Tab-separated table of C-alpha atoms in Angstrom:
chain	number	residue	atom	x	y	z
A	12	MET	CA	-0.131	-0.003	0.186
A	13	ILE	CA	1.528	3.770	-0.626
A	14	VAL	CA	2.224	5.737	2.524
A	15	LYS	CA	2.209	8.975	2.354
A	16	THR	CA	3.817	10.928	4.813
A	17	VAL	CA	2.023	14.681	6.307
A	18	ALA	CA	3.618	17.298	9.049
A	19	CYS	CA	1.013	18.220	11.148
A	20	LEU	CA	1.868	21.376	12.838
A	21	ALA	CA	-1.876	22.223	15.379
A	22	GLY	CA	-0.329	25.473	16.914
A	23	ASP	CA	-2.484	27.178	19.879
A	24	GLY	CA	-5.832	27.814	20.370
A	25	VAL	CA	-8.305	25.966	18.131
A	26	GLY	CA	-5.718	24.397	16.223
A	27	PRO	CA	-5.210	20.909	17.628
A	28	GLU	CA	-9.710	20.849	17.218
A	29	LEU	CA	-8.929	21.413	13.803
A	30	MET	CA	-6.389	19.274	13.019
A	31	ALA	CA	-8.292	16.500	14.667
A	32	SER	CA	-10.578	17.098	12.686
A	33	ALA	CA	-8.532	16.891	9.567
A	34	THR	CA	-6.543	13.838	10.834
A	35	ARG	CA	-9.866	12.274	11.507
A	36	ALA	CA	-11.313	12.770	7.684
A	37	LEU	CA	-7.900	11.870	5.920
A	38	ASP	CA	-7.278	8.921	7.708
A	39	SER	CA	-11.261	8.207	6.264
A	40	VAL	CA	-10.673	9.032	2.690
A	41	THR	CA	-6.995	8.018	2.468
A	42	ARG	CA	-8.519	4.104	3.633
A	43	LEU	CA	-11.196	4.355	0.979
A	44	HIS	CA	-9.382	5.455	-1.525
A	45	ALA	CA	-6.432	2.374	-0.622
A	46	PHE	CA	-3.544	4.646	0.363
A	47	GLU	CA	-1.741	5.415	3.478
A	48	LEU	CA	-1.452	8.359	5.509
A	49	ASP	CA	1.342	8.925	8.195
A	50	ASP	CA	0.403	12.222	9.854
A	51	VAL	CA	3.077	12.883	11.652
A	52	HIS	CA	2.519	15.507	14.411
A	53	LEU	CA	5.383	18.407	15.422
A	54	PRO	CA	5.641	21.206	18.206
A	55	PHE	CA	4.790	24.435	16.475
A	56	ALA	CA	4.381	28.029	18.066
A	57	GLY	CA	3.340	27.540	21.884
A	58	GLU	CA	3.804	23.500	21.676
A	59	GLY	CA	7.459	24.249	20.466
A	60	VAL	CA	8.014	26.935	22.863
A	61	THR	CA	7.062	24.966	25.910
A	62	ARG	CA	8.506	22.065	24.937
A	63	SER	CA	12.120	23.567	23.489
A	64	GLY	CA	11.989	27.003	23.734
A	65	HIS	CA	11.443	27.919	20.343
A	66	PRO	CA	8.434	28.366	18.173
A	67	LEU	CA	10.243	26.357	15.505
A	68	PRO	CA	12.236	23.533	17.313
A	69	ALA	CA	15.109	21.868	15.259
A	70	GLU	CA	12.809	18.665	15.264
A	71	THR	CA	9.914	20.574	13.532
A	72	ARG	CA	11.869	21.856	11.198
A	73	ASP	CA	13.461	18.639	10.163
A	74	GLY	CA	10.305	16.678	10.174
A	75	TYR	CA	8.020	19.015	7.691
A	76	ARG	CA	11.253	19.239	4.860
A	77	ARG	CA	10.688	15.138	5.128
A	78	ALA	CA	7.824	14.882	4.345
A	79	ASP	CA	5.585	15.144	1.349
A	80	ALA	CA	3.097	17.490	2.487
A	81	ILE	CA	2.757	19.663	5.469
A	82	LEU	CA	-0.829	20.936	6.986
A	83	VAL	CA	-1.259	23.876	9.706
A	84	ALA	CA	-3.939	24.366	11.396
A	85	SER	CA	-2.912	27.820	12.702
A	86	PRO	CA	-1.898	30.070	10.248
A	87	ASP	CA	-2.419	33.326	12.247
A	88	GLU	CA	1.093	31.871	14.047
A	89	PRO	CA	3.910	33.840	13.775
A	90	ALA	CA	5.553	30.964	13.371
A	91	PHE	CA	3.679	30.314	10.180
A	92	ASP	CA	6.117	32.626	8.348
A	93	GLY	CA	9.228	30.850	9.365
A	94	VAL	CA	7.711	27.900	8.053
A	95	LYS	CA	7.184	29.444	4.638
A	96	ALA	CA	10.507	30.744	4.936
A	97	ASP	CA	12.200	27.637	5.320
A	98	LEU	CA	10.624	26.092	1.856
A	99	ALA	CA	11.293	27.139	-1.610
A	100	LEU	CA	7.937	27.855	-2.531
A	101	ALA	CA	7.011	29.185	-6.218
A	102	TRP	CA	3.781	29.270	-6.671
A	103	ARG	CA	0.811	29.324	-4.247
A	104	VAL	CA	-3.306	28.109	-4.749
A	105	ALA	CA	-6.204	29.044	-3.309
A	106	ARG	CA	-9.323	26.971	-3.171
A	107	VAL	CA	-12.839	29.519	-2.537
A	108	HIS	CA	-15.797	27.387	-1.311
A	109	LEU	CA	-18.975	28.688	-2.996
A	110	ALA	CA	-22.584	28.979	-1.695
A	111	SER	CA	-23.817	26.782	-4.625
A	112	GLY	CA	-21.775	23.867	-3.569
A	113	GLY	CA	-18.790	24.445	-6.489
A	114	ASP	CA	-15.331	26.193	-6.088
A	115	VAL	CA	-13.613	28.878	-7.954
A	116	VAL	CA	-9.496	27.739	-7.585
A	117	ILE	CA	-6.932	31.011	-7.745
A	118	ALA	CA	-3.490	30.048	-8.484
A	119	GLY	CA	-0.500	32.500	-8.986
A	120	PRO	CA	3.266	32.877	-8.950
A	121	MET	CA	5.638	34.228	-5.847
A	122	GLY	CA	7.838	36.059	-7.682
A	123	SER	CA	7.517	37.158	-10.871
A	124	TRP	CA	10.608	34.265	-11.682
A	125	ALA	CA	8.185	32.057	-11.154
A	126	ASN	CA	5.763	32.970	-13.742
A	127	SER	CA	5.574	30.228	-16.287
A	128	ILE	CA	5.993	27.765	-13.392
A	129	ALA	CA	2.290	29.084	-11.924
A	130	VAL	CA	0.689	29.361	-15.465
A	131	GLY	CA	2.144	25.635	-15.795
A	132	ARG	CA	0.387	24.192	-12.714
A	133	ALA	CA	-2.711	26.141	-13.131
A	134	PHE	CA	-3.318	24.973	-16.654
A	135	SER	CA	-2.748	21.406	-15.441
A	136	CYS	CA	-4.918	21.858	-12.665
A	137	ALA	CA	-7.774	23.280	-15.124
A	138	ALA	CA	-7.276	20.029	-17.797
A	139	ALA	CA	-8.125	17.861	-14.551
A	140	ARG	CA	-10.790	19.934	-13.884
A	141	HIS	CA	-13.357	21.894	-16.395
A	142	GLY	CA	-10.804	22.807	-18.716
A	143	ARG	CA	-11.523	26.722	-18.249
A	144	VAL	CA	-8.907	29.192	-17.550
A	145	LEU	CA	-9.235	32.628	-17.117
A	146	VAL	CA	-5.878	34.717	-17.248
A	147	VAL	CA	-5.351	38.118	-15.597
A	148	GLY	CA	-2.578	39.843	-15.923
A	149	GLU	CA	-0.886	42.812	-17.817
A	150	THR	CA	2.984	43.032	-17.719
A	151	ARG	CA	4.955	41.954	-20.362
A	152	GLU	CA	6.764	39.466	-18.546
A	153	TRP	CA	3.793	37.981	-17.349
A	154	ARG	CA	2.035	37.789	-20.893
A	155	ALA	CA	5.175	36.240	-22.749
A	156	ALA	CA	4.926	33.438	-19.922
A	157	VAL	CA	1.159	32.727	-20.738
A	158	GLU	CA	1.678	32.598	-24.253
A	159	HIS	CA	4.556	30.538	-23.909
A	160	GLU	CA	2.586	28.052	-21.546
A	161	ARG	CA	-0.266	27.773	-23.977
A	162	LEU	CA	1.389	26.495	-26.661
A	163	HIS	CA	1.704	23.381	-24.730
A	164	TRP	CA	-1.892	23.014	-23.871
A	165	ASP	CA	-4.527	22.057	-26.484
A	166	GLY	CA	-8.211	21.640	-25.635
A	167	LEU	CA	-8.130	24.376	-23.160
A	168	ASP	CA	-10.542	27.224	-23.256
A	169	VAL	CA	-8.594	30.367	-22.244
A	170	THR	CA	-9.594	33.783	-21.359
A	171	GLU	CA	-7.682	36.697	-20.732
A	172	LEU	CA	-9.823	39.120	-18.418
A	173	SER	CA	-8.762	42.534	-16.956
A	174	LEU	CA	-8.580	42.760	-13.096
A	175	GLY	CA	-11.727	44.778	-12.930
A	176	ALA	CA	-13.593	42.423	-15.496
A	177	THR	CA	-12.788	39.476	-13.411
A	178	LEU	CA	-14.187	40.764	-10.368
A	179	VAL	CA	-17.068	41.628	-11.689
A	180	ARG	CA	-17.553	37.560	-12.937
A	181	LEU	CA	-16.592	36.771	-9.846
A	182	ARG	CA	-19.393	38.993	-8.220
A	183	GLU	CA	-21.732	37.990	-10.756
A	184	GLN	CA	-21.142	34.804	-12.171
A	185	PRO	CA	-18.853	32.399	-10.109
A	186	GLU	CA	-20.579	29.054	-11.126
A	187	GLU	CA	-19.078	29.653	-14.541
A	188	LEU	CA	-15.122	29.975	-13.574
A	189	ASP	CA	-12.898	26.923	-13.089
A	190	VAL	CA	-9.152	28.350	-12.148
A	191	VAL	CA	-7.810	31.757	-12.340
A	192	VAL	CA	-4.241	32.619	-12.387
A	193	THR	CA	-2.777	35.904	-11.853
A	194	GLU	CA	0.464	37.796	-11.396
A	195	ALA	CA	1.659	37.532	-7.975
A	196	GLY	CA	0.856	41.035	-7.054
A	197	LEU	CA	-3.103	40.133	-7.824
A	198	VAL	CA	-3.230	36.386	-6.181
A	199	SER	CA	-4.584	37.743	-2.668
A	200	ALA	CA	-6.951	40.435	-3.646
A	201	VAL	CA	-8.744	38.667	-6.071
A	202	THR	CA	-8.533	35.497	-3.582
A	203	ASP	CA	-10.226	37.991	-0.985
A	204	ALA	CA	-12.982	39.040	-3.503
A	205	ALA	CA	-13.881	35.846	-4.442
A	206	ALA	CA	-13.933	35.379	-0.760
A	207	ALA	CA	-16.348	38.174	0.131
A	208	PHE	CA	-18.145	37.592	-2.710
A	209	ALA	CA	-19.078	33.988	-2.194
A	210	GLY	CA	-19.955	35.021	1.866
A	211	SER	CA	-17.249	31.826	2.589
A	212	GLY	CA	-14.428	33.886	3.851
A	213	GLY	CA	-14.182	31.099	6.682
A	214	SER	CA	-14.296	28.278	4.006
A	215	VAL	CA	-10.641	29.187	1.875
A	216	ALA	CA	-8.347	26.890	1.242
A	217	HIS	CA	-4.655	27.981	0.891
A	218	ALA	CA	-1.099	26.064	-0.265
A	219	TRP	CA	1.612	27.282	-1.168
A	220	LEU	CA	3.714	24.710	-3.333
A	221	SER	CA	7.417	24.867	-4.430
A	222	GLU	CA	8.767	22.301	-7.035
A	223	ASP	CA	10.108	19.969	-5.901
A	224	GLY	CA	9.843	19.424	-2.140
A	225	PRO	CA	6.762	19.611	0.315
A	226	GLY	CA	3.718	21.938	0.011
A	227	LEU	CA	2.398	24.361	2.676
A	228	PHE	CA	-1.503	23.686	3.348
A	229	ALA	CA	-3.591	26.179	6.060
A	230	PRO	CA	-7.319	27.056	5.890
A	231	ARG	CA	-7.131	31.358	5.441
A	232	MET	CA	-7.482	32.051	8.745
A	233	SER	CA	-8.498	30.929	12.201
A	234	GLU	CA	-11.240	31.097	14.870
A	235	PRO	CA	-10.543	33.214	18.139
A	236	SER	CA	-8.675	31.496	20.880
A	237	GLU	CA	-11.938	31.581	23.329
A	238	HIS	CA	-13.709	29.328	20.714
A	239	ALA	CA	-10.933	26.804	21.609
A	240	GLY	CA	-12.044	24.067	24.169
A	241	PHE	CA	-15.878	24.256	23.640
A	242	GLY	CA	-16.284	22.088	20.177
A	243	VAL	CA	-18.133	24.714	18.815
A	244	VAL	CA	-15.616	25.462	16.403
A	245	ASP	CA	-16.240	25.534	12.272
A	246	PRO	CA	-14.080	22.371	10.611
A	247	MET	CA	-15.120	23.527	7.183
A	248	GLY	CA	-11.813	25.736	6.256
A	249	MET	CA	-9.781	23.184	7.506
A	250	LEU	CA	-11.505	19.903	5.693
A	251	LEU	CA	-11.286	22.490	2.733
A	252	THR	CA	-7.729	22.516	3.267
A	253	ALA	CA	-7.317	18.524	3.663
A	254	SER	CA	-8.727	18.309	0.877
A	255	LEU	CA	-6.887	20.880	-1.146
A	256	LEU	CA	-3.724	18.974	0.251
A	257	LEU	CA	-4.618	15.189	-1.658
A	258	ALA	CA	-5.216	17.416	-4.857
A	259	GLU	CA	-1.791	19.345	-4.567
A	260	GLY	CA	0.343	17.770	-2.256
A	261	LEU	CA	0.060	14.489	-2.607
A	262	LYS	CA	-1.107	13.911	-5.875
A	263	ARG	CA	-4.577	12.350	-5.274
A	264	ARG	CA	-7.002	14.526	-6.828
A	265	ALA	CA	-9.624	10.932	-6.432
A	266	ALA	CA	-9.713	11.302	-2.739
A	267	SER	CA	-9.525	15.146	-3.044
A	268	ARG	CA	-12.767	14.978	-4.761
A	269	THR	CA	-14.308	12.729	-2.828
A	270	LEU	CA	-13.713	15.101	0.375
A	271	GLU	CA	-14.799	18.396	-1.097
A	272	ARG	CA	-18.064	16.490	-1.931
A	273	ALA	CA	-18.637	14.983	1.485
A	274	VAL	CA	-18.007	18.410	2.787
A	275	ALA	CA	-20.331	20.176	0.708
A	276	GLN	CA	-22.858	18.060	1.120
A	277	VAL	CA	-22.589	17.914	4.489
A	278	ALA	CA	-22.633	21.747	4.897
A	279	ARG	CA	-25.861	22.172	2.453
A	280	SER	CA	-27.646	19.776	4.269
A	281	ALA	CA	-26.914	20.885	8.030
A	282	GLY	CA	-27.609	24.517	6.847
A	283	SER	CA	-28.341	26.794	9.594
A	284	SER	CA	-28.314	24.223	12.455
A	285	ASN	CA	-24.802	24.553	13.608
A	286	LEU	CA	-23.500	21.809	14.130
A	287	ASP	CA	-20.726	21.311	16.255
A	288	THR	CA	-17.176	20.493	15.493
A	289	ARG	CA	-17.471	16.510	15.834
A	290	SER	CA	-20.765	16.589	15.063
A	291	PHE	CA	-20.248	17.960	11.532
A	292	THR	CA	-16.711	15.741	10.964
A	293	ASP	CA	-18.738	13.027	12.015
A	294	ALA	CA	-21.177	13.360	9.114
A	295	VAL	CA	-18.490	14.397	6.373
A	296	ILE	CA	-16.833	10.954	7.380
A	297	ASP	CA	-20.567	9.192	7.111
A	298	VAL	CA	-21.361	10.213	4.043
A	299	LEU	CA	-17.541	9.808	2.225
A	300	PRO	CA	-18.118	6.310	0.887
A	301	ASP	CA	-21.247	8.655	-1.195
A	302	ALA	CA	-19.199	10.872	-2.296
A	303	ARG	CA	-16.778	9.005	-3.710
A	304	THR	CA	-17.895	8.862	-7.587
A	305	ASP	CA	-14.136	7.639	-9.359
A	306	VAL	CA	-13.333	3.430	-9.397
A	307	GLU	CA	-9.507	4.204	-9.222
A	308	HIS	CA	-7.327	1.492	-11.571
A	309	TYR	CA	-3.629	3.077	-11.292
A	310	GLU	CA	-2.465	5.837	-9.494
A	311	GLU	CA	-2.857	9.121	-10.094
A	312	VAL	CA	-0.073	11.505	-11.472
A	313	TRP	CA	0.116	15.395	-11.439
A	314	HIS	CA	1.586	16.385	-14.969
């Protein structure tokens, strides 16, 4: 059986509860898709300070560098920036959940030096989804990278729009969008706008990825620390982050789709009932078999 390693950095406050929710769901969906997950929990932030006097102890840094992917439950911790600085990150991607149950993927480079990497990865992502790419950017370097990558992706529906037109599309027709790829300086703005228009600020998953090495995955925001310990933390953003990790970090797109569908199904059925953390996660795990729509005969490969 294939074994994948995920370094889990829970942090303080609500982090441990969110990480527990994510690892439970990941364990269930990976077994359903016939591969094994080794989740390695490492001291991070306050726990690291308590155990070794540093928010990013040497054992933690060594551990996440050896992992296939890194999952962080507390992105507001200052130590999170230390993890990002420790990795050779080239591009980033956000998945914004829509009220309709679908999502929009927004990707971009970490800097202009990675334009081609980001565009190529975005096109590859679209090819594995619905085949539609919206390109946003004006600089000469950006447009050259887009034209270069388009030559390698026949069959994709590629549209180029200005930032203003893109924001209008996100507000009025988000369900018609698939993958949006932008210049480095526009990724955050487009992601924030998509989340605001979708009314799903807490249901946005982020990833920062490298060409060679583990990717870093975290929800958009953490809930206030005073919510910790009461079992009332909304795990939806964390579960969607786990789904993004499966797709972009572990190259298991079918498993990612299964978890994403299960989360969306429970979110729709729960409505305004405000399920507690464990109940929401239990419901997601219960519907995973029904949320699976594929029959895998071979390991998926990220091209």
